[in-house]
Backbone as CSV, one residue per row, in Angstrom:
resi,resn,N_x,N_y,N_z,CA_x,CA_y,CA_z,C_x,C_y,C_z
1,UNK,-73.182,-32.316,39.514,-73.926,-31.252,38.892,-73.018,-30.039,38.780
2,UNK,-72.804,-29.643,37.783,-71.974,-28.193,37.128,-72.867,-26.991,37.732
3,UNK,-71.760,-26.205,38.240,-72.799,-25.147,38.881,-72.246,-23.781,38.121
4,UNK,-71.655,-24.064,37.033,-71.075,-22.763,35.927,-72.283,-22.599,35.535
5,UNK,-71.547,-21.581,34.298,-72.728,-21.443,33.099,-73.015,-22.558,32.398
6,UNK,-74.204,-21.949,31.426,-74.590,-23.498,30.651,-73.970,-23.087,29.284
7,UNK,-73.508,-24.522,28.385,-72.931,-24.309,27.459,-73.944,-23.660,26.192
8,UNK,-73.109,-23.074,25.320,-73.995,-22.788,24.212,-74.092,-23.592,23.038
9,UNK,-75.267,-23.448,22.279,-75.630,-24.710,21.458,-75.022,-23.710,20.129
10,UNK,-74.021,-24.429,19.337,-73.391,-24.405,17.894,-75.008,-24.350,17.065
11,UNK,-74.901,-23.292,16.388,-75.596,-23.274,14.866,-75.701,-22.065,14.272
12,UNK,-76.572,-22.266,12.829,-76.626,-21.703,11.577,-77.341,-20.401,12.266
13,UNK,-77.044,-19.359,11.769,-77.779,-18.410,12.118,-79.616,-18.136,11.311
14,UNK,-79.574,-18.783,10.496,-80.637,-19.711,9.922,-81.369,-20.229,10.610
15,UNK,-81.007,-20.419,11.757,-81.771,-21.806,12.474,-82.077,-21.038,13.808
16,UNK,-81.538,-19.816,13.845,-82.272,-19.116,14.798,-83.623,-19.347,15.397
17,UNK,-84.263,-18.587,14.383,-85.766,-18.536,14.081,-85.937,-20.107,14.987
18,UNK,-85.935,-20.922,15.112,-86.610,-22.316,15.554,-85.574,-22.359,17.067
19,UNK,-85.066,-21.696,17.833,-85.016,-21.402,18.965,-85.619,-20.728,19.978
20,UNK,-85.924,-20.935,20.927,-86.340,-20.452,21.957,-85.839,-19.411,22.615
21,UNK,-86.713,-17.951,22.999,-86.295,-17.062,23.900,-85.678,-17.396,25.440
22,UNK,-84.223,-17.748,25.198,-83.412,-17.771,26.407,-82.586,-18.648,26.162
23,UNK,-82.726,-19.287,24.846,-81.977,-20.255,24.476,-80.540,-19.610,24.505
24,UNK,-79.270,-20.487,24.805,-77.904,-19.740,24.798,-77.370,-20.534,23.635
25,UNK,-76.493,-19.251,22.624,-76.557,-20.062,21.206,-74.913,-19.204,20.739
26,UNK,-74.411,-20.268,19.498,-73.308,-19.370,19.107,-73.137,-19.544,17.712
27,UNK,-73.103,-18.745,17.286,-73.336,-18.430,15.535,-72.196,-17.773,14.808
28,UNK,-71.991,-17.904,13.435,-71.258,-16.795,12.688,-72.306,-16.316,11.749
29,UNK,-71.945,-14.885,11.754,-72.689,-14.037,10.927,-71.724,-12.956,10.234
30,UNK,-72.401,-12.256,9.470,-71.465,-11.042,8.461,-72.445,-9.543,8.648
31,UNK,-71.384,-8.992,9.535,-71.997,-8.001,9.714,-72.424,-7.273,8.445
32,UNK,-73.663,-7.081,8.842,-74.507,-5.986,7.597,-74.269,-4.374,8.231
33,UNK,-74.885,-3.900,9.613,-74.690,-2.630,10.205,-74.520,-2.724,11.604
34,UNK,-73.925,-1.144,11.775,-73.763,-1.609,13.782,-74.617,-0.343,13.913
35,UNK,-75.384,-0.244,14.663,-75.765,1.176,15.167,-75.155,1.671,16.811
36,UNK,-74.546,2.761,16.481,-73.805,3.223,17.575,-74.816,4.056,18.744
37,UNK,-76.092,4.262,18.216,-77.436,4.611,18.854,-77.963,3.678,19.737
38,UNK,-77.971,2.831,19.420,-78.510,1.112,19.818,-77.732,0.275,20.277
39,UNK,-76.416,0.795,19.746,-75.596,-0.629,20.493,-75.860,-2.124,19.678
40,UNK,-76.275,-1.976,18.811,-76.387,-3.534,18.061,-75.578,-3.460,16.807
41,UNK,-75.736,-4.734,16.809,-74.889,-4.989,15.326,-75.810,-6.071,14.848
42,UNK,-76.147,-5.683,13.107,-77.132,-6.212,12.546,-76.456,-7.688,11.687
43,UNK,-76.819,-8.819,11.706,-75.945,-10.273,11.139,-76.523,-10.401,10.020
44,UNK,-76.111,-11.172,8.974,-76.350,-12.316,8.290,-75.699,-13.221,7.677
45,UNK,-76.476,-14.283,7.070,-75.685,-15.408,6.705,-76.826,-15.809,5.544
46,UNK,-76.758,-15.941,4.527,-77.717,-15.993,3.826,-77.342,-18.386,3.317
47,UNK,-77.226,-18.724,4.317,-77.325,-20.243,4.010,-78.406,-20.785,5.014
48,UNK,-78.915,-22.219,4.496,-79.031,-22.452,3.039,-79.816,-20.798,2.270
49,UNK,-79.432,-21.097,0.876,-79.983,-19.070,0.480,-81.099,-19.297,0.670
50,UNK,-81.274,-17.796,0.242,-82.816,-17.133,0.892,-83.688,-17.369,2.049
51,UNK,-82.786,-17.972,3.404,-83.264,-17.574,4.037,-83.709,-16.710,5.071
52,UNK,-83.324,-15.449,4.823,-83.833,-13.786,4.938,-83.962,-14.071,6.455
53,UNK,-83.129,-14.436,7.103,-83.074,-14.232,8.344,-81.653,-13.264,9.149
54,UNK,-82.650,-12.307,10.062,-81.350,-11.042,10.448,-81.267,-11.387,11.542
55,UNK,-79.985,-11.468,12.603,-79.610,-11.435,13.994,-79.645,-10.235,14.397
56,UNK,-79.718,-9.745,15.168,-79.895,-8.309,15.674,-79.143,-8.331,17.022
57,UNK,-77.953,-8.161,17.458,-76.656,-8.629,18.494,-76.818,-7.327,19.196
58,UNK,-77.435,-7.984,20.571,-77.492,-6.513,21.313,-75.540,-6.212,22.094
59,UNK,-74.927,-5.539,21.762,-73.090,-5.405,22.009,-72.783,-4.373,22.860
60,UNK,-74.419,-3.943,23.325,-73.335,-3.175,24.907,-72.865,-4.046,26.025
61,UNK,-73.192,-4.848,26.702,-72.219,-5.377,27.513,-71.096,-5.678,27.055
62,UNK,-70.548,-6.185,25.819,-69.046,-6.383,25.297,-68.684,-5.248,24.690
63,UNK,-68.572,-4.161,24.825,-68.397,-2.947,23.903,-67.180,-2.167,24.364
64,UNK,-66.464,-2.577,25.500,-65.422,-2.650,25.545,-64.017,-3.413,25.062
65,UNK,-64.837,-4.863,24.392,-63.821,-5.467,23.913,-64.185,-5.870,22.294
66,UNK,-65.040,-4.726,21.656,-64.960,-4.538,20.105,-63.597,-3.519,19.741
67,UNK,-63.587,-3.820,18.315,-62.818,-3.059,17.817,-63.654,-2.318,16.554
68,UNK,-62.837,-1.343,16.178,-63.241,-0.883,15.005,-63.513,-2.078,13.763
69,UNK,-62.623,-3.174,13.857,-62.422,-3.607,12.353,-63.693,-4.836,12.455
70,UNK,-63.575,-4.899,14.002,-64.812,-6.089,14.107,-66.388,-5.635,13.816
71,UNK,-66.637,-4.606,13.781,-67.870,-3.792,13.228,-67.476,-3.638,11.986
72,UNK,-66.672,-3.228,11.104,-67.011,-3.399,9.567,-67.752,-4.180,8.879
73,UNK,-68.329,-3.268,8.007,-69.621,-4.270,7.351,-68.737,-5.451,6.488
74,UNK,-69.689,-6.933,6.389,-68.520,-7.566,5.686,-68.137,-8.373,6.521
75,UNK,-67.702,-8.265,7.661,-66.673,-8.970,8.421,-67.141,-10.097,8.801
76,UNK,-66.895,-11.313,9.284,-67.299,-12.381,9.563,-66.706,-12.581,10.660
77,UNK,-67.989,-12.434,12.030,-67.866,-12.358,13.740,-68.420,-13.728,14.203
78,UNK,-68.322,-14.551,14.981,-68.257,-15.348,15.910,-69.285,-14.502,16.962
79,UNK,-70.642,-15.287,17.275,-71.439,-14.789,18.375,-71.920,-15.738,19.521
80,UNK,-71.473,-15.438,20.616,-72.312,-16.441,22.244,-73.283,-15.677,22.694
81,UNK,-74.150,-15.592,22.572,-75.346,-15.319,23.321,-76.841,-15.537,24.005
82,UNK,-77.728,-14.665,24.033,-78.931,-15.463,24.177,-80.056,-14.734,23.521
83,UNK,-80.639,-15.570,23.185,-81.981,-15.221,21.889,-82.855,-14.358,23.106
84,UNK,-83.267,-13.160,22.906,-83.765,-12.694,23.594,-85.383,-12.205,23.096
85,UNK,-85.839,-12.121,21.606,-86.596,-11.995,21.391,-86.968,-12.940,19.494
86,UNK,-87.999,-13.182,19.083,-87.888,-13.233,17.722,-89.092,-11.828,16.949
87,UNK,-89.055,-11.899,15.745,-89.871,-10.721,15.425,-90.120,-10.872,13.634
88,UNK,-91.335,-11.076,13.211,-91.369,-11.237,12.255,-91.628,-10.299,11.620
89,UNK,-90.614,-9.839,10.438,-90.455,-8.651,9.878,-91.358,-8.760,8.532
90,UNK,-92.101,-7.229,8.151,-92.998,-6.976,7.163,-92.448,-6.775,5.921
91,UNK,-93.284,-6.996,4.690,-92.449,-6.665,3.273,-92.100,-7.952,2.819
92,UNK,-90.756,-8.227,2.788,-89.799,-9.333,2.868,-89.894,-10.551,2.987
93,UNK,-91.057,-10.341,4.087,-91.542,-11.710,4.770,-89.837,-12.267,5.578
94,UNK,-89.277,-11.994,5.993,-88.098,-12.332,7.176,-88.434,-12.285,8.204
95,UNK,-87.194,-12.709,8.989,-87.694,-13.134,10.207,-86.238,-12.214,11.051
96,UNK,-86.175,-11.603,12.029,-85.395,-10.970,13.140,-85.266,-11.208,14.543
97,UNK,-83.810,-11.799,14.554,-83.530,-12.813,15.895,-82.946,-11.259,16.677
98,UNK,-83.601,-11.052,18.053,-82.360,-10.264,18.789,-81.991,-11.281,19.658
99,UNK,-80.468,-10.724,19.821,-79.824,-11.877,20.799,-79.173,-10.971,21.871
100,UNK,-78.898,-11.268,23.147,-78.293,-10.214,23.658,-76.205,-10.878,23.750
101,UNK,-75.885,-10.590,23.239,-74.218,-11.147,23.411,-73.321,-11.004,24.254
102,UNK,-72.468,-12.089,24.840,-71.810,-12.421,25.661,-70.423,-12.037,25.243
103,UNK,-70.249,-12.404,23.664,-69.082,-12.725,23.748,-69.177,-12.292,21.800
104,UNK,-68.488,-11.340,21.100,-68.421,-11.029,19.753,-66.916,-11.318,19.677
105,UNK,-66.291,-11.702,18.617,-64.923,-11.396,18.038,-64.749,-12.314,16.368
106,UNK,-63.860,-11.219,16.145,-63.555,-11.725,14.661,-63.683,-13.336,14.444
107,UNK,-64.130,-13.639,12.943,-63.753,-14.908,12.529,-62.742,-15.432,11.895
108,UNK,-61.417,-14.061,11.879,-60.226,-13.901,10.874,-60.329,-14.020,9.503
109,UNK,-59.525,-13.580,9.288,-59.396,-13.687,7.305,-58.914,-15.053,7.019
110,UNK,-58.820,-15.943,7.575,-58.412,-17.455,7.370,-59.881,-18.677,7.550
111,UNK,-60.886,-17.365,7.642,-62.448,-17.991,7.784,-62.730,-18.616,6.756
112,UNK,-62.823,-19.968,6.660,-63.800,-20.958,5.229,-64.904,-21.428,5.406
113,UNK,-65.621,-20.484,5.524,-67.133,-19.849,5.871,-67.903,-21.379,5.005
114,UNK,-67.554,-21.686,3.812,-68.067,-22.991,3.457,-68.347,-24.141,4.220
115,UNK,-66.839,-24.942,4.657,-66.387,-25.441,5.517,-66.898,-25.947,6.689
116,UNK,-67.395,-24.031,7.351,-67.906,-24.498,8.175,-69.780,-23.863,8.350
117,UNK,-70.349,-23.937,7.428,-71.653,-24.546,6.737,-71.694,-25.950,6.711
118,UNK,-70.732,-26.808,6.107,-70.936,-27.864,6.001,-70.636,-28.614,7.400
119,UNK,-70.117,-28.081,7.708,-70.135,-28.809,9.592,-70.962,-28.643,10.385
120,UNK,-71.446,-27.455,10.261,-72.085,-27.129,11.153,-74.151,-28.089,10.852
121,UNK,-74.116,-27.907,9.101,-74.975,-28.340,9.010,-74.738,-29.884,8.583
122,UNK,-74.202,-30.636,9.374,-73.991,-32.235,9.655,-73.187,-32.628,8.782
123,UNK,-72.226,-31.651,7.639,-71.650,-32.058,6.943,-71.901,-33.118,5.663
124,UNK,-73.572,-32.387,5.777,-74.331,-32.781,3.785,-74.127,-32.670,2.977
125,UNK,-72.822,-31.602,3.166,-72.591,-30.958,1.434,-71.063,-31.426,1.034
């Protein structure tokens, strides 16, 4: 019996929404906003499209090891964390994952964000 941490489960940030509060999960997303009030940084990933789902990355415990360029809107971050709440947002009809994060860092400019859609989602496409 492993007496570490428990591993985190790979997926779509899409697929949030159908996880469980405490679930430990690791995603790529594109930052939309960070609020320096809040400490979060707001995700998305709009695959498969339209599905209007936002991560909401709570980044004070790692907020020593962000950078400026890793908060630019745009950027495509790598997230370990844990689903800490879900919240179904009005208007829009979306849905808002907060997660609290372990672990943020770039996905580099060598990211084939396609690629890995198609891996991640069993490699259908």
């Amino acid at each position: 019996m492993s007496r570490g941490p428990l591993p985190s489960t790979l997926c779509l940030l899409s697929s949030l929404p159908y996880r469980s509060v405490g679930d430990k999960v690791r995603f790529l997303g594109c930052v939309g906003a960070y609020s320096t009030a809040m400490g979060s940084v707001s995700l998305a990933h709009d695959y498969p499209a339209n599905t209007n789902v936002t991560a909401v990355a709570d980044v004070n415990l790692v907020l020593e090891t962000l950078t400026h360029e890793t908060l630019q809107q745009g950027e495509w971050v790598n997230v370990v964390g844990y689903v800490t709440s879900l919240q179904r947002a009005t208007g829009k009809g979306g849905v808002k994952v907060h997660v609290q994060a372990l672990m943020l860092w770039s996905a580099g400019p060598a990211m084939d964000v396609a690629k890995y859609e198609c891996t991640v989602d069993g490699g259908l496409h």
